[in-house]
Tab-separated table of C-alpha atoms and ligand atoms in Angstrom:
chain	number	residue	atom	x	y	z
C	1	MET	CA	188.679	27.373	149.344
C	2	LYS	CA	185.364	25.796	149.265
C	3	THR	CA	183.407	25.975	145.991
C	4	LEU	CA	180.706	28.655	146.137
C	5	ILE	CA	177.191	27.507	145.137
C	6	VAL	CA	174.680	30.241	145.005
C	7	ALA	CA	170.757	30.069	144.485
C	8	ASN	CA	169.514	33.260	143.088
C	9	TRP	CA	165.807	32.779	143.406
C	10	LYS	CA	165.224	36.065	141.518
C	11	CYS	CA	161.420	37.342	141.894
C	12	ASN	CA	160.063	33.703	142.931
C	13	PRO	CA	158.236	32.073	144.530
C	14	THR	CA	155.270	34.270	145.026
C	15	ASN	CA	154.070	33.257	148.409
C	16	GLN	CA	155.701	32.257	151.748
C	17	LYS	CA	154.349	28.826	151.696
C	18	ARG	CA	155.942	27.842	148.412
C	19	SER	CA	159.166	29.437	149.461
C	20	LYS	CA	159.223	27.634	152.694
C	21	LYS	CA	158.587	24.426	150.835
C	22	LEU	CA	161.578	25.132	148.475
C	23	PHE	CA	163.864	26.285	151.361
C	24	GLU	CA	163.103	23.153	153.475
C	25	ALA	CA	163.353	20.753	150.529
C	26	VAL	CA	166.900	22.160	149.767
C	27	LYS	CA	167.848	22.153	153.231
C	28	LYS	CA	166.820	18.292	153.643
C	29	GLY	CA	168.131	17.261	150.214
C	30	VAL	CA	171.801	18.800	150.541
C	31	GLY	CA	172.181	17.610	154.291
C	32	LYS	CA	175.690	18.243	155.596
C	33	VAL	CA	177.964	19.889	152.994
C	34	LYS	CA	181.805	19.527	153.174
C	35	ASN	CA	183.206	21.253	149.949
C	36	THR	CA	180.523	23.559	149.153
C	37	GLU	CA	179.769	27.028	150.418
C	38	LEU	CA	176.076	26.994	149.861
C	39	VAL	CA	174.122	30.290	149.792
C	40	ILE	CA	170.334	30.832	149.181
C	41	CYS	CA	169.351	34.249	148.052
C	42	PRO	CA	165.616	34.587	148.358
C	43	PRO	CA	163.538	37.809	147.811
C	44	PHE	CA	164.063	40.219	150.796
C	45	VAL	CA	160.613	39.682	152.197
C	46	TYR	CA	161.538	35.925	152.848
C	47	LEU	CA	164.830	36.375	154.395
C	48	SER	CA	163.772	36.448	158.021
C	49	MET	CA	161.723	33.320	157.582
C	50	PHE	CA	164.736	31.004	157.150
C	51	SER	CA	167.516	29.483	158.977
C	52	GLY	CA	170.008	26.661	158.896
C	53	LEU	CA	171.496	27.423	155.413
C	54	THR	CA	173.649	30.574	154.778
C	55	LEU	CA	171.588	33.275	153.490
C	56	GLY	CA	172.183	35.998	150.753
C	57	ALA	CA	170.218	39.111	149.411
C	58	GLN	CA	169.984	39.940	145.712
C	59	ASN	CA	170.616	43.668	146.108
C	60	VAL	CA	170.893	46.205	148.815
C	61	PHE	CA	171.121	50.071	148.760
C	62	TYR	CA	174.401	52.135	149.486
C	63	LYS	CA	173.336	53.873	152.556
C	64	GLU	CA	172.926	52.645	156.039
C	65	LYS	CA	169.737	54.328	156.847
C	66	GLY	CA	167.517	57.390	156.219
C	67	ALA	CA	165.095	59.092	153.805
C	68	PHE	CA	165.464	56.440	150.907
C	69	THR	CA	161.842	55.220	150.257
C	70	GLY	CA	161.683	51.630	149.011
C	71	GLU	CA	165.474	50.755	149.809
C	72	ILE	CA	167.005	48.083	152.128
C	73	SER	CA	169.821	48.903	154.098
C	74	PRO	CA	172.752	46.823	154.428
C	75	LEU	CA	172.540	47.001	158.140
C	76	MET	CA	169.089	45.496	158.148
C	77	LEU	CA	170.590	42.671	156.112
C	78	LYS	CA	173.220	42.112	158.918
C	79	ASP	CA	170.639	42.233	161.451
C	80	LEU	CA	168.917	39.207	159.740
C	81	LYS	CA	172.058	37.310	159.805
C	82	VAL	CA	172.388	37.541	155.981
C	83	LYS	CA	176.086	37.060	154.878
C	84	TYR	CA	176.073	37.589	151.168
C	85	VAL	CA	174.728	40.178	148.785
C	86	ILE	CA	174.496	39.754	144.962
C	87	LEU	CA	175.602	43.198	143.370
C	88	GLY	CA	175.517	44.383	139.770
C	89	HIS	CA	173.140	41.608	138.287
C	90	SER	CA	172.343	42.149	134.743
C	91	GLU	CA	168.715	42.413	135.464
C	92	VAL	CA	169.018	45.216	137.809
C	93	ARG	CA	171.373	46.878	135.559
C	94	ARG	CA	168.732	46.408	132.854
C	95	TYR	CA	165.486	46.935	134.509
C	96	LEU	CA	166.284	49.568	137.275
C	97	ASN	CA	169.055	51.292	135.141
C	98	GLU	CA	171.639	50.481	137.526
C	99	THR	CA	175.117	51.905	136.537
C	100	ASP	CA	178.509	50.770	137.290
C	101	GLU	CA	179.021	53.869	139.389
C	102	ILE	CA	175.909	52.906	141.615
C	103	ILE	CA	177.252	49.389	141.939
C	104	ASN	CA	180.441	50.798	143.243
C	105	LYS	CA	178.823	52.643	145.989
C	106	LYS	CA	176.961	49.520	147.017
C	107	VAL	CA	180.176	47.266	146.758
C	108	LYS	CA	182.075	49.739	149.176
C	109	MET	CA	179.137	49.962	151.607
C	110	SER	CA	178.568	46.163	151.718
C	111	LEU	CA	181.910	45.522	152.271
C	112	GLU	CA	182.226	48.234	154.850
C	113	VAL	CA	179.521	46.618	157.133
C	114	GLY	CA	180.842	43.199	156.592
C	115	LEU	CA	178.671	41.604	153.934
C	116	SER	CA	180.274	39.215	151.351
C	117	VAL	CA	179.831	40.564	147.767
C	118	ILE	CA	178.971	38.548	144.778
C	119	LEU	CA	179.748	41.074	141.901
C	120	CYS	CA	178.123	40.132	138.651
C	121	ILE	CA	179.623	41.087	135.476
C	122	GLY	CA	178.878	40.047	131.818
C	123	GLU	CA	178.315	41.103	128.113
C	124	THR	CA	175.400	41.285	125.896
C	125	LEU	CA	174.878	39.339	122.790
C	126	GLU	CA	175.423	42.395	120.662
C	127	GLU	CA	178.738	43.219	122.716
C	128	ARG	CA	179.864	39.666	122.349
C	129	ASP	CA	179.322	39.785	118.574
C	130	ARG	CA	181.109	42.898	118.335
C	131	GLY	CA	183.962	41.471	119.894
C	132	GLU	CA	183.759	43.571	123.010
C	133	THR	CA	183.536	41.160	125.838
C	134	GLU	CA	186.763	41.782	127.355
C	135	ASN	CA	186.607	45.350	127.339
C	136	ILE	CA	183.002	45.474	128.755
C	137	LEU	CA	184.239	43.090	131.690
C	138	LYS	CA	187.303	45.168	132.118
C	139	LYS	CA	185.217	48.450	132.415
C	140	GLN	CA	182.437	46.858	134.685
C	141	LEU	CA	184.935	45.390	137.050
C	142	ASN	CA	187.409	48.420	137.300
C	143	ILE	CA	184.537	50.768	137.984
C	144	ALA	CA	182.749	48.634	140.497
C	145	LEU	CA	186.056	48.221	142.519
C	146	GLU	CA	187.137	51.769	142.139
C	147	GLY	CA	188.639	53.181	145.253
C	148	ILE	CA	188.481	49.898	147.200
C	149	PRO	CA	191.850	49.016	148.292
C	150	VAL	CA	192.630	45.512	148.989
C	151	SER	CA	192.730	45.931	152.813
C	152	LYS	CA	188.861	46.298	152.440
C	153	LEU	CA	188.293	43.074	150.610
C	154	LYS	CA	188.881	40.727	153.651
C	155	ASN	CA	188.186	37.552	151.547
C	156	ARG	CA	184.666	38.778	151.000
C	157	LEU	CA	184.673	39.426	147.393
C	158	SER	CA	183.527	36.957	144.552
C	159	ILE	CA	183.144	37.858	140.972
C	160	ALA	CA	180.223	36.170	138.842
C	161	TYR	CA	180.902	36.046	135.268
C	162	GLU	CA	177.282	35.927	133.673
C	163	PRO	CA	177.142	36.221	129.793
C	164	ILE	CA	173.825	38.008	129.548
C	165	TRP	CA	172.872	35.969	126.481
C	166	ALA	CA	173.186	32.538	128.467
C	167	ILE	CA	170.917	33.626	131.423
C	168	SER	CA	167.808	31.693	131.188
C	169	SER	CA	164.484	33.114	131.342
C	170	GLY	CA	163.449	30.510	133.920
C	171	ASP	CA	164.171	27.224	132.555
C	172	PRO	CA	168.055	26.652	132.251
C	173	TYR	CA	167.499	23.643	129.990
C	174	LYS	CA	165.763	26.018	127.339
C	175	THR	CA	168.566	28.559	126.600
C	176	LYS	CA	169.437	28.471	123.045
C	177	GLU	CA	173.090	29.056	123.423
C	178	LEU	CA	175.705	28.468	125.987
C	179	PRO	CA	179.209	29.508	126.205
C	180	THR	CA	181.778	26.724	125.718
C	181	ALA	CA	183.984	25.427	128.488
C	182	GLU	CA	186.915	26.876	126.724
C	183	LYS	CA	185.556	30.250	126.465
C	184	VAL	CA	184.666	30.368	130.094
C	185	GLU	CA	187.894	29.130	131.132
C	186	GLN	CA	189.545	31.911	128.923
C	187	ILE	CA	187.346	34.461	130.636
C	188	TYR	CA	188.346	32.897	134.058
C	189	PHE	CA	191.985	33.648	133.355
C	190	TYR	CA	191.171	37.146	131.850
C	191	ILE	CA	189.288	38.162	135.088
C	192	LYS	CA	192.016	36.767	137.173
C	193	SER	CA	194.368	38.952	135.215
C	194	LEU	CA	192.436	41.958	135.783
C	195	LEU	CA	192.221	41.329	139.458
C	196	ALA	CA	195.955	40.728	139.597
C	197	LYS	CA	196.791	43.877	137.869
C	198	LYS	CA	194.565	45.795	140.435
C	199	TYR	CA	195.408	43.898	143.490
C	200	ASN	CA	198.665	42.012	142.922
C	201	ARG	CA	198.464	38.366	142.280
C	202	ASN	CA	199.220	37.357	145.959
C	203	ASN	CA	196.218	39.261	147.140
C	204	THR	CA	193.800	37.752	144.821
C	205	LYS	CA	193.899	34.226	145.711
C	206	ASN	CA	190.837	34.284	147.895
C	207	ILE	CA	188.668	36.077	145.261
C	208	ARG	CA	186.413	33.550	143.934
C	209	ILE	CA	185.607	33.613	140.189
C	210	ILE	CA	182.276	31.962	139.543
C	211	TYR	CA	179.941	31.193	136.757
C	212	GLY	CA	176.434	32.030	136.049
C	213	GLY	CA	174.063	31.649	133.193
C	214	SER	CA	171.976	28.470	132.633
C	215	ALA	CA	173.863	26.511	135.071
C	216	ASN	CA	172.118	23.237	135.659
C	217	SER	CA	173.024	19.822	137.078
C	218	LYS	CA	174.250	18.672	133.562
C	219	ASN	CA	176.738	21.354	132.851
C	220	ALA	CA	177.669	22.096	136.448
C	221	GLU	CA	180.803	19.682	136.178
C	222	THR	CA	181.777	21.097	132.869
C	223	TYR	CA	181.940	24.757	134.244
C	224	LEU	CA	183.444	23.875	137.468
C	225	CYS	CA	186.227	21.351	136.182
C	226	GLU	CA	186.822	22.035	132.773
C	227	SER	CA	186.656	26.116	132.895
C	228	ARG	CA	188.042	25.923	136.449
C	229	MET	CA	185.343	28.237	137.925
C	230	GLN	CA	185.190	28.160	141.713
C	231	GLY	CA	181.579	28.415	141.976
C	232	LEU	CA	178.100	28.878	140.086
C	233	LEU	CA	175.437	31.407	140.400
C	234	VAL	CA	172.268	29.518	139.708
C	235	GLY	CA	169.030	30.974	138.719
C	236	GLY	CA	166.120	28.914	137.174
C	237	ALA	CA	167.758	25.584	138.317
C	238	SER	CA	167.573	26.820	142.036
C	239	LEU	CA	163.874	26.915	141.904
C	240	ASN	CA	163.582	23.229	141.660
C	241	ALA	CA	164.875	21.524	144.797
C	242	GLU	CA	165.876	18.351	143.324
C	243	GLU	CA	167.712	19.897	140.330
C	244	PHE	CA	169.651	22.277	142.744
C	245	VAL	CA	170.385	19.597	145.147
C	246	LYS	CA	171.950	17.557	142.341
C	247	ILE	CA	174.252	20.446	141.665
C	248	VAL	CA	175.434	20.785	145.128
C	249	LYS	CA	176.139	16.858	145.141
C	250	THR	CA	178.280	17.284	142.037
C	251	VAL	CA	180.326	19.640	143.881
C	252	GLU	CA	180.343	17.323	146.973
L	1	LIG	P1	169.793	31.376	135.249
L	1	LIG	O1	170.138	32.803	136.006
L	1	LIG	O2	170.662	30.315	135.951
L	1	LIG	O3	168.477	31.115	135.242
L	1	LIG	O4	170.361	31.484	133.857
L	1	LIG	C1	171.399	33.042	136.513
L	1	LIG	C2	171.380	34.415	137.022
L	1	LIG	O5	170.894	35.291	136.320
L	1	LIG	O6	171.953	34.685	138.125
């Protein structure tokens, strides 16, 4: 399986010109990739402007169409040739009060229409300090995947472990604390065990487990090799083409 490297641009850049510049610089910089499954997730409004790299969305609604003001349907994403969708991101949970139950509906609908899902799970600092990390991950994963049989996954599910306390506010080199390689490896095996319990080990080989939280070109190798993670969800560092290309080159 190829390593999944996802650029999560979040709510950036603020105009089409700069978005185009960033996209084109990344496209040119990475050239042909062999070992990486590279996905760019710009804000919705820019999705139709880009081609030549695999696209992902940062969220989606759980209905195909109808009277849902302000929402984006998964069919609209499919129509724009979008392949991936990030779901359950901690910022959506926090700022838009998204619950595990809503995420479950979104995961179901996205898989149903043929999108590949990157499901984010992760604990807050307080939860970590109270020793609740494993319980939180278990709860988030189990509710998000409730009622989804293995036959519906069709190699289209990835789990992103994003400890909320390690997510940058834009500059991945300025985060105070990052999880150790050992800790992330431990979480990797824990998520694997949760998936194996739910779907049987043989059926979970194609579910990638990736890391997110201040990933940059300096720590990419650590999390991918020492922690065994099968990819990275990159926020701040994906807004700098040169830095992001370096991450992809590390994988290549
Ligand atoms: P970061 O963001 O790389 O800026 O920490 C990652 C994410 O929130 O997906």
